[in-house]
Amino acid sequence: MIQVKDSQPSFALKSAFLMLLGSLMLGFVITRTIYVYQKYHSVLDTVDVVEPAEIGEGPQIILEDNTQIQPEAAVAQANSQLQSYLIEEFEGDDGELNEYFEAIPEHIVIPSIDLDASIGYASLRDVKLFGDTYQQWVAPSDEVGWHYRSALLGQSGNTVLNGHHNVMGEVFKDLFLVKEGDEILISSEEGEYTYRVVKVMILPERFESQEVRLQNARWIQPSEDERITLISCWPYESNTHRVVVVAFPAD
C-alpha cells in the first residue's frame, strides 16, 4: 500500500509561523510607541518649566482646553460675541471699526514646524474653577483662534492665538517643537508681520492649584509692549500641560 504524505503544513510549523508574525507585530507596536513617546516627551529635556511673568492686571481668563464642540455652533457663538464686543467698543464709529478689521490676524505661518493655517475667532464661555467663575477661551475647529479682546497686529499689546493640538484639525499639534529664534509670520488685510520667538514654555495645568493655573493665565493678559502669544495643550495623548510661545516683532 502506498502512503500519501500530508500536504498541509504540520501543526508545529503553523505555530512557529504565528509566533513569528506575532513577534513582528509586537515589535512594530513597541517601536511606534517609543517613537511617539520620544517625539512628544523628549521636549521636557530641553524646555524648562518656568513661572510666568507678571503681565498686566490680575488674570481673569483661563486657558483653553480640549473640549470638543460642533464647529457650526462655535463659529456662530464667536461671531455673536464679537459683534456684541464691537458694538460696545466702537459705538458706531465706522472709521475706527474699519481700521480694527484691517488689523485682525487672518493667517499664520511657522516655517520651522511646517504650519500654514487660517485664523478665525476664538469664543468665550463661563467655567467653574475651585468654586469661582471665569471666562475661558475655546479654540475654533480646524484653524487657529484669535482672542478678539487681545491686541491687533502692529499695535502695542499682547496678540493672543490659541489652537487645538489633538482634536478638531490639530493645527497646533507641533507647537511645542518651536524654538527660540524661529520666525512666525502673521498676516492681516494691512499686510504681513514677522515675529521672532523669544520664549517657549510647557506649564503644568491640570490637577494644579488655582494659584498655579491663574499664574499660567497671566501669559494671555494685556501687555504694554508689542508681542504675540500662542497657546495650546500638551502632550499629544493628553492635555495636562499648556504650551506657551511668546514672540516679539522681528524688526
PDB file of C-alpha atoms in Angstrom:
ATOM      1  CA  MET A   1       0.000   0.000   0.000  1.00  0.00           C
ATOM      2  CA  ILE A   2       1.307   3.444  -0.932  1.00  0.00           C
ATOM      3  CA  GLN A   3       1.087   6.016   1.848  1.00  0.00           C
ATOM      4  CA  VAL A   4       0.193   9.576   0.740  1.00  0.00           C
ATOM      5  CA  LYS A   5       2.019  12.223   2.729  1.00  0.00           C
ATOM      6  CA  ASP A   6       0.013  15.076   4.197  1.00  0.00           C
ATOM      7  CA  SER A   7       0.480  18.164   2.010  1.00  0.00           C
ATOM      8  CA  GLN A   8      -0.637  20.529   4.735  1.00  0.00           C
ATOM      9  CA  PRO A   9       1.980  22.197   6.998  1.00  0.00           C
ATOM     10  CA  SER A  10       2.421  20.499  10.302  1.00  0.00           C
ATOM     11  CA  PHE A  11       0.898  21.928  13.451  1.00  0.00           C
ATOM     12  CA  ALA A  12       4.353  22.831  14.761  1.00  0.00           C
ATOM     13  CA  LEU A  13       5.138  24.778  11.573  1.00  0.00           C
ATOM     14  CA  LYS A  14       1.882  26.693  11.800  1.00  0.00           C
ATOM     15  CA  SER A  15       2.553  27.560  15.420  1.00  0.00           C
ATOM     16  CA  ALA A  16       6.048  28.782  14.616  1.00  0.00           C
ATOM     17  CA  PHE A  17       4.727  30.959  11.803  1.00  0.00           C
ATOM     18  CA  LEU A  18       2.055  32.519  14.004  1.00  0.00           C
ATOM     19  CA  MET A  19       4.583  33.181  16.764  1.00  0.00           C
ATOM     20  CA  LEU A  20       6.909  34.890  14.276  1.00  0.00           C
ATOM     21  CA  LEU A  21       4.074  37.007  12.908  1.00  0.00           C
ATOM     22  CA  GLY A  22       3.007  37.972  16.416  1.00  0.00           C
ATOM     23  CA  SER A  23       6.565  38.935  17.345  1.00  0.00           C
ATOM     24  CA  LEU A  24       6.857  41.165  14.272  1.00  0.00           C
ATOM     25  CA  MET A  25       3.560  42.903  15.048  1.00  0.00           C
ATOM     26  CA  LEU A  26       4.521  43.366  18.693  1.00  0.00           C
ATOM     27  CA  GLY A  27       7.880  44.794  17.642  1.00  0.00           C
ATOM     28  CA  PHE A  28       6.150  47.285  15.348  1.00  0.00           C
ATOM     29  CA  VAL A  29       3.791  48.405  18.102  1.00  0.00           C
ATOM     30  CA  ILE A  30       6.646  48.826  20.595  1.00  0.00           C
ATOM     31  CA  THR A  31       8.774  50.754  18.081  1.00  0.00           C
ATOM     32  CA  ARG A  32       5.864  53.038  17.208  1.00  0.00           C
ATOM     33  CA  THR A  33       5.089  53.642  20.877  1.00  0.00           C
ATOM     34  CA  ILE A  34       8.714  54.547  21.632  1.00  0.00           C
ATOM     35  CA  TYR A  35       8.799  56.924  18.636  1.00  0.00           C
ATOM     36  CA  VAL A  36       5.634  58.740  19.692  1.00  0.00           C
ATOM     37  CA  TYR A  37       6.763  58.929  23.302  1.00  0.00           C
ATOM     38  CA  GLN A  38      10.169  60.355  22.411  1.00  0.00           C
ATOM     39  CA  LYS A  39       8.680  62.864  19.988  1.00  0.00           C
ATOM     40  CA  TYR A  40       6.169  64.236  22.454  1.00  0.00           C
ATOM     41  CA  HIS A  41       8.092  63.828  25.712  1.00  0.00           C
ATOM     42  CA  SER A  42      11.767  64.492  24.955  1.00  0.00           C
ATOM     43  CA  VAL A  43      10.917  68.173  24.762  1.00  0.00           C
ATOM     44  CA  LEU A  44      10.938  68.229  28.557  1.00  0.00           C
ATOM     45  CA  ASP A  45      14.673  67.572  28.386  1.00  0.00           C
ATOM     46  CA  THR A  46      15.276  70.872  26.588  1.00  0.00           C
ATOM     47  CA  VAL A  47      12.466  73.151  27.768  1.00  0.00           C
ATOM     48  CA  ASP A  48      12.345  74.370  31.335  1.00  0.00           C
ATOM     49  CA  VAL A  49       9.046  74.618  33.156  1.00  0.00           C
ATOM     50  CA  VAL A  50       9.098  78.201  34.359  1.00  0.00           C
ATOM     51  CA  GLU A  51       6.847  80.540  36.243  1.00  0.00           C
ATOM     52  CA  PRO A  52       5.062  83.085  34.041  1.00  0.00           C
ATOM     53  CA  ALA A  53       5.991  86.734  34.377  1.00  0.00           C
ATOM     54  CA  GLU A  54       3.715  89.490  35.572  1.00  0.00           C
ATOM     55  CA  ILE A  55       1.745  90.831  32.609  1.00  0.00           C
ATOM     56  CA  GLY A  56      -0.907  93.473  33.110  1.00  0.00           C
ATOM     57  CA  GLU A  57      -3.580  93.152  35.762  1.00  0.00           C
ATOM     58  CA  GLY A  58      -4.598  90.044  37.635  1.00  0.00           C
ATOM     59  CA  PRO A  59      -5.749  87.105  35.498  1.00  0.00           C
ATOM     60  CA  GLN A  60      -9.435  86.765  34.723  1.00  0.00           C
ATOM     61  CA  ILE A  61      -9.253  84.227  31.917  1.00  0.00           C
ATOM     62  CA  ILE A  62      -8.356  80.548  31.977  1.00  0.00           C
ATOM     63  CA  LEU A  63      -6.503  78.960  29.082  1.00  0.00           C
ATOM     64  CA  GLU A  64      -8.471  76.917  26.575  1.00  0.00           C
ATOM     65  CA  ASP A  65      -8.927  73.195  26.998  1.00  0.00           C
ATOM     66  CA  ASN A  66      -9.653  70.329  24.632  1.00  0.00           C
ATOM     67  CA  THR A  67     -13.433  70.483  24.867  1.00  0.00           C
ATOM     68  CA  GLN A  68     -14.987  69.476  21.569  1.00  0.00           C
ATOM     69  CA  ILE A  69     -17.999  71.449  20.348  1.00  0.00           C
ATOM     70  CA  GLN A  70     -19.732  71.452  16.996  1.00  0.00           C
ATOM     71  CA  PRO A  71     -17.851  73.690  14.502  1.00  0.00           C
ATOM     72  CA  GLU A  72     -21.010  75.486  13.333  1.00  0.00           C
ATOM     73  CA  ALA A  73     -22.027  76.271  16.899  1.00  0.00           C
ATOM     74  CA  ALA A  74     -18.530  77.506  17.757  1.00  0.00           C
ATOM     75  CA  VAL A  75     -18.410  79.856  14.753  1.00  0.00           C
ATOM     76  CA  ALA A  76     -21.887  81.231  15.459  1.00  0.00           C
ATOM     77  CA  GLN A  77     -21.025  81.761  19.116  1.00  0.00           C
ATOM     78  CA  ALA A  78     -17.749  83.534  18.322  1.00  0.00           C
ATOM     79  CA  ASN A  79     -19.362  85.794  15.706  1.00  0.00           C
ATOM     80  CA  SER A  80     -22.187  86.724  18.059  1.00  0.00           C
ATOM     81  CA  GLN A  81     -19.774  87.524  20.888  1.00  0.00           C
ATOM     82  CA  LEU A  82     -17.542  89.549  18.570  1.00  0.00           C
ATOM     83  CA  GLN A  83     -20.486  91.567  17.268  1.00  0.00           C
ATOM     84  CA  SER A  84     -21.567  92.441  20.810  1.00  0.00           C
ATOM     85  CA  TYR A  85     -17.996  93.367  21.703  1.00  0.00           C
ATOM     86  CA  LEU A  86     -17.633  95.661  18.664  1.00  0.00           C
ATOM     87  CA  ILE A  87     -20.910  97.442  19.359  1.00  0.00           C
ATOM     88  CA  GLU A  88     -19.790  98.101  22.919  1.00  0.00           C
ATOM     89  CA  GLU A  89     -16.215  99.028  21.970  1.00  0.00           C
ATOM     90  CA  PHE A  90     -16.738 101.348  18.995  1.00  0.00           C
ATOM     91  CA  GLU A  91     -20.289 102.660  19.490  1.00  0.00           C
ATOM     92  CA  GLY A  92     -20.970 103.135  15.784  1.00  0.00           C
ATOM     93  CA  ASP A  93     -17.650 104.750  14.767  1.00  0.00           C
ATOM     94  CA  ASP A  94     -17.282 103.256  11.275  1.00  0.00           C
ATOM     95  CA  GLY A  95     -13.807 104.721  10.719  1.00  0.00           C
ATOM     96  CA  GLU A  96     -12.290 103.079  13.776  1.00  0.00           C
ATOM     97  CA  LEU A  97     -14.234  99.905  13.057  1.00  0.00           C
ATOM     98  CA  ASN A  98     -12.726  99.642   9.559  1.00  0.00           C
ATOM     99  CA  GLU A  99      -9.220 100.144  10.965  1.00  0.00           C
ATOM    100  CA  TYR A 100      -9.958  97.442  13.506  1.00  0.00           C
ATOM    101  CA  PHE A 101     -10.902  94.848  10.890  1.00  0.00           C
ATOM    102  CA  GLU A 102      -7.880  95.684   8.728  1.00  0.00           C
ATOM    103  CA  ALA A 103      -5.535  94.744  11.587  1.00  0.00           C
ATOM    104  CA  ILE A 104      -7.228  91.484  12.606  1.00  0.00           C
ATOM    105  CA  PRO A 105      -4.891  88.467  12.189  1.00  0.00           C
ATOM    106  CA  GLU A 106      -6.108  86.226   9.371  1.00  0.00           C
ATOM    107  CA  HIS A 107      -3.291  83.800   8.563  1.00  0.00           C
ATOM    108  CA  ILE A 108      -0.277  82.308  10.321  1.00  0.00           C
ATOM    109  CA  VAL A 109       2.839  80.565   9.018  1.00  0.00           C
ATOM    110  CA  ILE A 110       5.561  78.976  11.172  1.00  0.00           C
ATOM    111  CA  PRO A 111       8.160  77.582   8.739  1.00  0.00           C
ATOM    112  CA  SER A 112      10.099  75.600  11.366  1.00  0.00           C
ATOM    113  CA  ILE A 113       7.125  73.276  12.010  1.00  0.00           C
ATOM    114  CA  ASP A 114       5.523  73.494   8.542  1.00  0.00           C
ATOM    115  CA  LEU A 115       2.459  75.263   9.921  1.00  0.00           C
ATOM    116  CA  ASP A 116       0.294  77.172   7.442  1.00  0.00           C
ATOM    117  CA  ALA A 117      -3.192  77.892   8.779  1.00  0.00           C
ATOM    118  CA  SER A 118      -6.024  80.375   8.676  1.00  0.00           C
ATOM    119  CA  ILE A 119      -7.036  82.316  11.775  1.00  0.00           C
ATOM    120  CA  GLY A 120     -10.617  82.589  12.969  1.00  0.00           C
ATOM    121  CA  TYR A 121     -12.205  83.837  16.179  1.00  0.00           C
ATOM    122  CA  ALA A 122     -11.961  82.045  19.500  1.00  0.00           C
ATOM    123  CA  SER A 123     -15.140  82.071  21.575  1.00  0.00           C
ATOM    124  CA  LEU A 124     -15.732  82.616  25.278  1.00  0.00           C
ATOM    125  CA  ARG A 125     -17.625  80.565  27.808  1.00  0.00           C
ATOM    126  CA  ASP A 126     -18.047  80.613  31.562  1.00  0.00           C
ATOM    127  CA  VAL A 127     -16.381  77.851  33.568  1.00  0.00           C
ATOM    128  CA  LYS A 128     -16.233  76.959  37.246  1.00  0.00           C
ATOM    129  CA  LEU A 129     -12.834  76.597  38.884  1.00  0.00           C
ATOM    130  CA  PHE A 130     -12.459  75.965  42.613  1.00  0.00           C
ATOM    131  CA  GLY A 131     -15.894  77.470  43.189  1.00  0.00           C
ATOM    132  CA  ASP A 132     -15.213  80.662  41.209  1.00  0.00           C
ATOM    133  CA  THR A 133     -16.481  81.546  37.730  1.00  0.00           C
ATOM    134  CA  TYR A 134     -14.010  82.501  34.998  1.00  0.00           C
ATOM    135  CA  GLN A 135     -14.187  83.097  31.280  1.00  0.00           C
ATOM    136  CA  GLN A 136     -12.467  80.500  29.135  1.00  0.00           C
ATOM    137  CA  TRP A 137     -11.343  80.880  25.514  1.00  0.00           C
ATOM    138  CA  VAL A 138     -12.312  77.975  23.259  1.00  0.00           C
ATOM    139  CA  ALA A 139     -10.363  77.427  20.037  1.00  0.00           C
ATOM    140  CA  PRO A 140     -12.290  77.081  16.756  1.00  0.00           C
ATOM    141  CA  SER A 141     -12.298  73.944  14.635  1.00  0.00           C
ATOM    142  CA  ASP A 142      -9.610  73.353  12.001  1.00  0.00           C
ATOM    143  CA  GLU A 143      -7.989  76.766  12.383  1.00  0.00           C
ATOM    144  CA  VAL A 144      -6.152  78.957  14.852  1.00  0.00           C
ATOM    145  CA  GLY A 145      -8.295  81.125  17.122  1.00  0.00           C
ATOM    146  CA  TRP A 146      -7.671  84.809  17.816  1.00  0.00           C
ATOM    147  CA  HIS A 147      -8.715  86.184  21.203  1.00  0.00           C
ATOM    148  CA  TYR A 148     -10.667  89.160  19.870  1.00  0.00           C
ATOM    149  CA  ARG A 149     -10.225  91.057  23.119  1.00  0.00           C
ATOM    150  CA  SER A 150      -6.456  90.898  22.701  1.00  0.00           C
ATOM    151  CA  ALA A 151      -4.300  93.315  20.695  1.00  0.00           C
ATOM    152  CA  LEU A 152      -4.487  93.823  16.945  1.00  0.00           C
ATOM    153  CA  LEU A 153      -1.460  93.271  14.735  1.00  0.00           C
ATOM    154  CA  GLY A 154       1.077  96.072  14.556  1.00  0.00           C
ATOM    155  CA  GLN A 155      -0.107  97.684  17.777  1.00  0.00           C
ATOM    156  CA  SER A 156       1.200  97.727  21.324  1.00  0.00           C
ATOM    157  CA  GLY A 157      -0.234  94.914  23.352  1.00  0.00           C
ATOM    158  CA  ASN A 158      -0.460  91.137  23.511  1.00  0.00           C
ATOM    159  CA  THR A 159      -1.979  89.440  20.445  1.00  0.00           C
ATOM    160  CA  VAL A 160      -3.156  86.019  21.654  1.00  0.00           C
ATOM    161  CA  LEU A 161      -3.788  82.996  19.430  1.00  0.00           C
ATOM    162  CA  ASN A 162      -4.864  79.518  20.528  1.00  0.00           C
ATOM    163  CA  GLY A 163      -5.432  76.191  18.797  1.00  0.00           C
ATOM    164  CA  HIS A 164      -6.167  72.530  19.421  1.00  0.00           C
ATOM    165  CA  HIS A 165      -3.327  70.023  19.451  1.00  0.00           C
ATOM    166  CA  ASN A 166      -5.004  66.619  19.117  1.00  0.00           C
ATOM    167  CA  VAL A 167      -8.615  67.236  18.025  1.00  0.00           C
ATOM    168  CA  MET A 168     -10.554  69.327  15.517  1.00  0.00           C
ATOM    169  CA  GLY A 169      -7.791  69.884  12.993  1.00  0.00           C
ATOM    170  CA  GLU A 170      -4.778  69.655  15.328  1.00  0.00           C
ATOM    171  CA  VAL A 171      -3.456  72.977  13.991  1.00  0.00           C
ATOM    172  CA  PHE A 172      -1.096  73.448  16.952  1.00  0.00           C
ATOM    173  CA  LYS A 173      -0.067  69.778  17.218  1.00  0.00           C
ATOM    174  CA  ASP A 174       3.628  70.612  16.813  1.00  0.00           C
ATOM    175  CA  LEU A 175       3.650  73.993  18.542  1.00  0.00           C
ATOM    176  CA  PHE A 176       5.827  72.597  21.338  1.00  0.00           C
ATOM    177  CA  LEU A 177       8.589  71.967  18.777  1.00  0.00           C
ATOM    178  CA  VAL A 178       9.019  75.688  18.095  1.00  0.00           C
ATOM    179  CA  LYS A 179      12.341  77.009  19.381  1.00  0.00           C
ATOM    180  CA  GLU A 180      13.699  80.387  20.389  1.00  0.00           C
ATOM    181  CA  GLY A 181      14.760  82.343  17.317  1.00  0.00           C
ATOM    182  CA  ASP A 182      12.164  80.765  14.995  1.00  0.00           C
ATOM    183  CA  GLU A 183      10.153  83.073  12.753  1.00  0.00           C
ATOM    184  CA  ILE A 184       6.376  83.429  12.907  1.00  0.00           C
ATOM    185  CA  LEU A 185       4.594  85.174  10.029  1.00  0.00           C
ATOM    186  CA  ILE A 186       1.102  86.546  10.611  1.00  0.00           C
ATOM    187  CA  SER A 187      -0.901  88.432   8.013  1.00  0.00           C
ATOM    188  CA  SER A 188      -3.950  90.697   8.016  1.00  0.00           C
ATOM    189  CA  GLU A 189      -5.603  92.947   5.427  1.00  0.00           C
ATOM    190  CA  GLU A 190      -2.906  95.526   6.181  1.00  0.00           C
ATOM    191  CA  GLY A 191      -0.041  93.197   5.337  1.00  0.00           C
ATOM    192  CA  GLU A 192       2.330  90.649   6.829  1.00  0.00           C
ATOM    193  CA  TYR A 193       4.069  90.882  10.194  1.00  0.00           C
ATOM    194  CA  THR A 194       7.175  88.934  11.151  1.00  0.00           C
ATOM    195  CA  TYR A 195       7.884  87.902  14.736  1.00  0.00           C
ATOM    196  CA  ARG A 196      10.825  86.173  16.402  1.00  0.00           C
ATOM    197  CA  VAL A 197      10.241  83.603  19.156  1.00  0.00           C
ATOM    198  CA  VAL A 198      11.846  84.637  22.446  1.00  0.00           C
ATOM    199  CA  LYS A 199      10.388  82.083  24.876  1.00  0.00           C
ATOM    200  CA  VAL A 200       8.875  78.592  24.732  1.00  0.00           C
ATOM    201  CA  MET A 201       7.329  77.128  27.882  1.00  0.00           C
ATOM    202  CA  ILE A 202       5.487  73.988  28.894  1.00  0.00           C
ATOM    203  CA  LEU A 203       3.479  74.719  32.024  1.00  0.00           C
ATOM    204  CA  PRO A 204       1.694  72.111  34.187  1.00  0.00           C
ATOM    205  CA  GLU A 205      -2.037  72.866  34.215  1.00  0.00           C
ATOM    206  CA  ARG A 206      -4.382  70.011  35.011  1.00  0.00           C
ATOM    207  CA  PHE A 207      -4.525  68.978  38.673  1.00  0.00           C
ATOM    208  CA  GLU A 208      -2.634  72.157  39.630  1.00  0.00           C
ATOM    209  CA  SER A 209      -3.836  74.594  42.283  1.00  0.00           C
ATOM    210  CA  GLN A 210      -5.976  77.601  41.486  1.00  0.00           C
ATOM    211  CA  GLU A 211      -2.974  79.847  42.120  1.00  0.00           C
ATOM    212  CA  VAL A 212      -0.800  77.994  39.590  1.00  0.00           C
ATOM    213  CA  ARG A 213      -3.493  77.981  36.908  1.00  0.00           C
ATOM    214  CA  LEU A 214      -4.138  81.683  37.363  1.00  0.00           C
ATOM    215  CA  GLN A 215      -0.415  82.337  37.124  1.00  0.00           C
ATOM    216  CA  ASN A 216      -0.369  80.418  33.840  1.00  0.00           C
ATOM    217  CA  ALA A 217      -3.233  82.555  32.581  1.00  0.00           C
ATOM    218  CA  ARG A 218      -1.178  85.729  33.007  1.00  0.00           C
ATOM    219  CA  TRP A 219       0.508  84.970  29.700  1.00  0.00           C
ATOM    220  CA  ILE A 220      -2.660  85.863  27.804  1.00  0.00           C
ATOM    221  CA  GLN A 221      -3.231  89.126  29.644  1.00  0.00           C
ATOM    222  CA  PRO A 222      -2.604  92.571  28.067  1.00  0.00           C
ATOM    223  CA  SER A 223       0.956  93.872  27.866  1.00  0.00           C
ATOM    224  CA  GLU A 224       2.463  97.288  27.219  1.00  0.00           C
ATOM    225  CA  ASP A 225       4.919  96.017  24.604  1.00  0.00           C
ATOM    226  CA  GLU A 226       4.054  94.565  21.188  1.00  0.00           C
ATOM    227  CA  ARG A 227       4.062  90.757  21.263  1.00  0.00           C
ATOM    228  CA  ILE A 228       2.189  87.667  20.172  1.00  0.00           C
ATOM    229  CA  THR A 229       1.426  84.705  22.411  1.00  0.00           C
ATOM    230  CA  LEU A 230       0.479  81.278  21.074  1.00  0.00           C
ATOM    231  CA  ILE A 231      -1.316  78.813  23.350  1.00  0.00           C
ATOM    232  CA  SER A 232      -2.097  75.107  23.082  1.00  0.00           C
ATOM    233  CA  CYS A 233      -2.190  71.909  25.130  1.00  0.00           C
ATOM    234  CA  TRP A 234       0.435  69.177  25.589  1.00  0.00           C
ATOM    235  CA  PRO A 235       1.273  66.279  25.345  1.00  0.00           C
ATOM    236  CA  TYR A 236      -0.395  64.865  22.244  1.00  0.00           C
ATOM    237  CA  GLU A 237      -2.141  61.986  24.005  1.00  0.00           C
ATOM    238  CA  SER A 238      -3.454  64.215  26.797  1.00  0.00           C
ATOM    239  CA  ASN A 239      -3.768  67.875  27.825  1.00  0.00           C
ATOM    240  CA  THR A 240      -2.176  68.064  31.266  1.00  0.00           C
ATOM    241  CA  HIS A 241       0.134  70.951  30.314  1.00  0.00           C
ATOM    242  CA  ARG A 242      -0.022  74.200  28.367  1.00  0.00           C
ATOM    243  CA  VAL A 243       2.396  75.176  25.633  1.00  0.00           C
ATOM    244  CA  VAL A 244       3.084  78.918  25.656  1.00  0.00           C
ATOM    245  CA  VAL A 245       5.104  80.554  22.872  1.00  0.00           C
ATOM    246  CA  VAL A 246       5.967  84.252  23.105  1.00  0.00           C
ATOM    247  CA  ALA A 247       7.367  86.216  20.156  1.00  0.00           C
ATOM    248  CA  PHE A 248       8.300  89.854  19.533  1.00  0.00           C
ATOM    249  CA  PRO A 249       8.417  91.805  16.257  1.00  0.00           C
ATOM    250  CA  ALA A 250      11.494  90.783  14.261  1.00  0.00           C
ATOM    251  CA  ASP A 251      12.452  94.366  13.355  1.00  0.00           C
TER     252      ASP A 251
END
